[in-house]
Short mmCIF file of C-alpha atoms in Angstrom, two decimals:
data_model
loop_
_atom_site.label_atom_id
_atom_site.label_comp_id
_atom_site.label_asym_id
_atom_site.label_seq_id
_atom_site.Cartn_x
_atom_site.Cartn_y
_atom_site.Cartn_z
CA MET A 1 105.68 110.48 91.31
CA THR A 2 103.70 113.44 89.99
CA PHE A 3 104.04 115.41 86.80
CA ASP A 4 105.55 118.88 87.17
CA ASP A 5 104.61 121.08 84.25
CA SER A 6 106.54 124.02 85.63
CA ARG A 7 109.37 122.89 86.20
CA ARG A 8 130.89 103.54 73.37
CA THR A 9 133.71 104.22 71.83
CA ALA A 10 137.36 104.85 70.75
CA LEU A 11 139.59 107.73 71.72
CA VAL A 12 139.79 110.48 69.15
CA SER A 13 142.59 112.74 68.07
CA LEU A 14 141.98 116.46 68.29
CA GLY A 15 139.47 117.58 65.69
CA ALA A 16 138.31 114.09 64.85
CA LEU A 17 135.32 111.96 65.72
CA ALA A 18 135.10 108.57 67.24
CA VAL A 19 132.42 107.01 65.08
CA GLY A 20 130.97 103.70 66.07
CA THR A 21 127.86 101.91 64.97
CA ALA A 22 125.96 100.08 67.64
CA ALA A 23 124.31 96.80 66.83
CA LEU A 24 121.31 95.08 68.23
CA ALA A 25 122.23 92.87 71.11
CA ALA A 26 121.33 89.20 71.10
CA GLY A 27 117.67 88.34 71.23
CA SER A 28 115.34 91.23 71.86
CA SER A 29 117.93 93.45 73.54
CA HIS A 30 119.24 96.59 71.92
CA ALA A 31 121.52 99.47 72.71
CA ALA A 32 122.42 102.93 71.46
CA THR A 33 122.79 103.53 67.74
CA THR A 34 124.60 106.86 67.78
CA ALA A 35 128.20 107.72 66.96
CA GLN A 36 130.41 108.77 69.84
CA ILE A 37 132.24 112.04 70.50
CA ILE A 38 134.43 111.28 73.49
CA PRO A 39 137.11 113.79 74.58
CA PRO A 40 140.73 112.86 73.86
CA GLY A 41 141.99 111.35 77.09
CA GLY A 42 138.55 110.20 78.20
CA GLN A 43 139.48 106.56 78.73
CA GLU A 44 137.04 105.92 81.57
CA LEU A 45 134.14 107.53 79.74
CA GLY A 46 134.96 105.73 76.50
CA GLY A 47 135.14 102.43 78.34
CA LEU A 48 131.77 102.99 79.96
CA MET A 49 130.17 103.85 76.62
CA ASN A 50 131.53 100.61 75.14
CA ARG A 51 130.16 98.57 78.05
CA LEU A 52 126.77 100.27 77.87
CA ARG A 53 126.61 99.62 74.14
CA ARG A 54 127.07 95.92 74.82
CA ALA A 55 124.71 95.77 77.78
CA PRO A 56 121.32 94.21 76.92
CA ARG A 57 118.13 96.22 76.79
CA ARG A 58 115.07 94.00 77.08
CA ARG A 59 112.29 95.44 74.91
CA ASP A 60 110.01 92.47 74.29
CA PHE A 61 107.60 92.81 77.18
CA THR A 62 103.97 91.80 76.82
CA THR A 63 103.00 92.92 80.33
CA VAL A 64 104.81 94.59 83.22
CA PRO A 65 103.74 94.86 86.87
CA MET A 66 103.20 98.09 88.77
CA ILE A 67 106.18 97.49 91.08
CA LEU A 68 109.28 95.85 89.59
CA GLN A 69 110.57 93.19 91.97
CA GLN A 70 112.76 91.21 89.55
CA SER A 71 115.81 92.78 87.87
CA ASP A 72 115.01 91.32 84.45
CA PHE A 73 112.22 93.88 84.23
CA TRP A 74 114.74 96.76 84.00
CA ASP A 75 118.17 97.31 82.40
CA ASN A 76 119.99 95.96 85.42
CA GLU A 77 123.35 95.25 83.77
CA ALA A 78 123.59 98.71 82.24
CA LEU A 79 122.48 100.41 85.43
CA LYS A 80 125.11 98.55 87.46
CA GLU A 81 127.78 99.78 85.02
CA ILE A 82 126.68 103.37 85.55
CA ILE A 83 126.60 103.10 89.33
CA ALA A 84 130.08 101.51 89.29
CA TYR A 85 131.59 104.18 87.01
CA HIS A 86 135.17 104.88 88.11
CA GLY A 87 135.48 108.38 86.70
CA ALA A 88 136.14 110.94 89.42
CA HIS A 89 133.71 113.53 88.08
CA LYS A 90 130.06 112.57 87.63
CA GLN A 91 126.73 114.32 87.97
CA VAL A 92 123.12 113.19 88.07
CA TRP A 93 120.45 115.59 86.87
CA ASP A 94 116.93 115.36 88.31
CA ASN A 95 115.01 116.20 85.12
CA THR A 96 111.23 116.51 85.35
CA ASN A 97 110.06 119.30 83.01
CA LEU A 98 109.75 118.49 79.30
CA ALA A 99 109.50 122.15 78.32
CA GLY A 100 112.33 123.29 80.60
CA PRO A 101 116.01 123.92 79.70
CA TRP A 102 117.18 120.52 80.97
CA LEU A 103 119.08 119.49 77.82
CA ASN A 104 120.69 122.92 77.57
CA LEU A 105 121.83 122.81 81.18
CA MET A 106 123.42 119.40 80.77
CA ARG A 107 125.22 120.51 77.60
CA ASN A 108 126.57 123.59 79.36
CA SER A 109 127.75 121.48 82.29
CA ILE A 110 129.56 119.04 79.98
CA ASN A 111 131.21 121.89 78.07
CA ALA A 112 132.53 123.54 81.22
CA GLN A 113 133.62 120.28 82.82
CA ILE A 114 135.53 119.15 79.72
CA PHE A 115 136.87 122.36 78.21
CA SER A 116 137.14 124.63 81.25
CA PHE A 117 138.09 122.27 84.07
CA GLY A 118 139.72 119.58 81.89
CA HIS A 119 137.69 116.69 83.29
CA LYS A 120 137.76 114.50 80.17
CA ASP A 121 135.99 111.61 81.89
CA PHE A 122 133.07 113.70 83.16
CA LEU A 123 129.82 111.71 83.10
CA ALA A 124 126.41 113.35 83.07
CA VAL A 125 123.36 111.22 83.80
CA SER A 126 119.79 112.34 83.23
CA ALA A 127 117.46 110.96 85.90
CA THR A 128 114.38 111.48 83.77
CA HIS A 129 110.81 111.48 85.06
CA GLY A 130 107.81 113.82 85.19
CA THR A 131 106.80 115.28 81.84
CA ALA A 132 110.45 115.15 80.69
CA HIS A 133 110.00 111.38 80.45
CA LEU A 134 107.79 111.85 77.40
CA ALA A 135 110.96 112.72 75.45
CA LEU A 136 112.23 109.17 76.02
CA PHE A 137 109.47 107.57 73.93
CA ASP A 138 109.98 107.09 70.19
CA HIS A 139 107.84 108.56 67.42
CA VAL A 140 105.75 105.37 67.11
CA ILE A 141 104.42 105.82 70.64
CA TRP A 142 104.00 109.58 70.22
CA GLU A 143 101.77 109.00 67.20
CA LYS A 144 99.82 105.97 68.40
CA PHE A 145 98.97 107.35 71.83
CA GLU A 146 98.88 111.03 70.86
CA LEU A 147 101.41 111.99 73.50
CA ALA A 148 101.27 115.61 72.35
CA THR A 149 98.03 115.91 74.30
CA LEU A 150 99.96 115.28 77.53
CA THR A 151 102.14 118.31 76.77
CA GLY A 152 99.23 120.70 76.35
CA ASP A 153 100.11 120.57 72.64
CA ARG A 154 103.32 122.51 73.31
CA PHE A 155 105.14 119.66 71.54
CA LYS A 156 103.43 118.39 68.38
CA THR A 157 106.16 115.75 67.97
CA ASN A 158 109.11 114.58 70.03
CA THR A 159 111.59 117.12 68.67
CA LEU A 160 113.97 116.48 71.59
CA ALA A 161 114.71 112.97 70.25
CA MET A 162 115.41 114.18 66.70
CA PRO A 163 119.10 114.64 65.83
CA LYS A 164 120.13 117.82 64.01
CA PRO A 165 123.06 117.67 61.57
CA ALA A 166 125.89 119.76 62.98
CA PRO A 167 129.70 119.81 63.15
CA SER A 168 130.98 117.64 65.97
CA ALA A 169 134.78 117.82 65.76
CA PHE A 170 136.46 119.03 68.94
CA ALA A 171 138.20 121.75 66.91
CA ARG A 172 134.73 123.25 66.41
CA SER A 173 134.01 123.55 70.11
CA GLU A 174 133.69 127.35 69.86
CA ASP A 175 131.25 127.12 66.95
CA PRO A 176 127.73 127.89 68.23
CA ASP A 177 126.32 125.96 65.27
CA SER A 178 128.12 122.76 66.29
CA VAL A 179 126.91 120.10 68.71
CA PHE A 180 128.74 122.05 71.41
CA GLY A 181 126.21 124.86 70.97
CA PRO A 182 122.42 125.02 71.23
CA VAL A 183 121.94 122.75 68.21
CA GLY A 184 123.34 120.02 70.45
CA ASP A 185 120.38 120.25 72.80
CA THR A 186 118.86 116.95 71.70
CA ILE A 187 118.91 113.51 73.26
CA PRO A 188 120.87 111.89 70.36
CA ALA A 189 123.49 114.68 70.34
CA LEU A 190 124.01 114.43 74.07
CA GLN A 191 124.15 110.63 73.90
CA GLU A 192 126.93 110.98 71.32
CA ARG A 193 128.84 113.02 73.89
CA GLY A 194 128.43 110.36 76.57
CA VAL A 195 125.33 111.54 78.43
CA VAL A 196 123.27 108.64 79.78
CA PHE A 197 119.49 109.00 79.91
CA LEU A 198 117.75 106.96 82.58
CA ALA A 199 114.11 106.03 82.16
CA CYS A 200 111.66 105.50 85.00
CA HIS A 201 109.28 102.54 85.22
CA ASN A 202 107.08 104.45 87.64
CA ALA A 203 106.77 107.32 85.17
CA ILE A 204 105.82 104.85 82.44
CA TRP A 205 103.14 103.39 84.69
CA GLU A 206 101.72 106.83 85.42
CA VAL A 207 101.80 107.93 81.77
CA THR A 208 99.85 104.75 81.03
CA ALA A 209 97.23 105.68 83.62
CA LYS A 210 96.80 109.12 82.05
CA LEU A 211 96.44 107.64 78.57
CA ILE A 212 93.82 105.12 79.66
CA ALA A 213 91.88 107.73 81.63
CA SER A 214 91.80 110.08 78.63
CA GLY A 215 90.73 107.38 76.17
CA LYS A 216 94.08 107.24 74.38
CA ASN A 217 94.17 103.43 74.34
CA PRO A 218 93.37 102.37 70.77
CA ASP A 219 93.88 98.66 71.44
CA HIS A 220 91.73 98.77 74.60
CA ALA A 221 94.58 96.94 76.33
CA ALA A 222 95.06 96.41 80.04
CA HIS A 223 97.24 98.79 82.04
CA GLU A 224 100.02 96.20 82.30
CA ALA A 225 100.04 95.70 78.52
CA VAL A 226 100.07 99.40 77.63
CA ALA A 227 102.92 100.03 80.07
CA ALA A 228 104.81 97.16 78.44
CA GLU A 229 104.31 98.67 74.99
CA LEU A 230 105.59 102.05 76.15
CA THR A 231 108.61 100.34 77.69
CA ASN A 232 109.34 98.54 74.42
CA HIS A 233 109.47 101.88 72.60
CA LEU A 234 112.00 103.79 74.65
CA VAL A 235 114.52 105.75 72.57
CA ASP A 236 117.60 103.67 71.70
CA GLY A 237 120.35 103.81 74.28
CA VAL A 238 118.09 104.77 77.17
CA VAL A 239 118.65 102.80 80.39
CA LEU A 240 115.45 101.67 82.12
CA THR A 241 115.37 101.82 85.92
CA PRO A 242 112.73 100.47 88.33
CA GLY A 243 112.13 104.04 89.48
CA ILE A 244 114.09 107.29 89.22
CA VAL A 245 113.36 108.63 92.71
CA ALA A 246 114.78 105.39 94.15
CA THR A 247 117.72 105.30 91.73
CA ILE A 248 119.01 108.81 92.47
CA PRO A 249 120.21 107.90 96.01
CA GLU A 250 121.94 104.82 94.59
CA LEU A 251 123.89 107.15 92.31
CA GLN A 252 124.57 109.63 95.12
CA GLN A 253 125.94 106.83 97.29
CA ALA A 254 128.32 106.05 94.41
CA GLY A 255 129.62 109.62 94.32
CA PHE A 256 127.37 111.30 91.77
CA HIS A 257 126.73 114.98 92.47
CA TYR A 258 123.04 115.87 92.46
CA ALA A 259 121.71 118.68 90.26
CA ALA A 260 118.06 119.68 89.95
#
């Protein structure tokens, strides 16, 4: 993979939110911590969000190998739930450009699918790699490893992972200042609406190589240890895969429509 710089829940009544608090799973696993805004009638989507919230996320690695050959190195249970999603309408987005309109495009797709076409169970999945993958690391990693340098300093901090307070009731769907408008172009806001963000082990490995090569390795740790630390600091709710390029065809085989 190369970097391309160019390029949970209960049903709600109309106008209300389905608000749920996610808890840490047993042991070192954890899941999403956002509330949920699932369309009325979105039983399949709501069910998936509940299952993903319960699915373990292992984030206690000390080292990880270059190629993942054992499923306990990625979020296998959560990924299986996504691949097996029974909703009739589902889309996988091949997102590679951190500075591109990828969050905006997914929000627009969700809005049209739900409000225009009436597909309440529509599922959007972000197959995240390339520079876009930097948005999936939390602020601890951004600060420690100075990830802004990998963006050409176009992003001083990870603003895409910062929620912005905004109305989120379905009755406000025509309000441009609600989560249904541009203010909703953040990872937490889209997660609230049921978007699943997939992380890529291969991207993590390559980010690690860039950090080590540029001297951004304050602990002078081995490649396998730095990659493990990055993995342990993925944004809550993200689903780790062994590799996005290999996962996309798995999703396509399961009926996901591809969007680049």
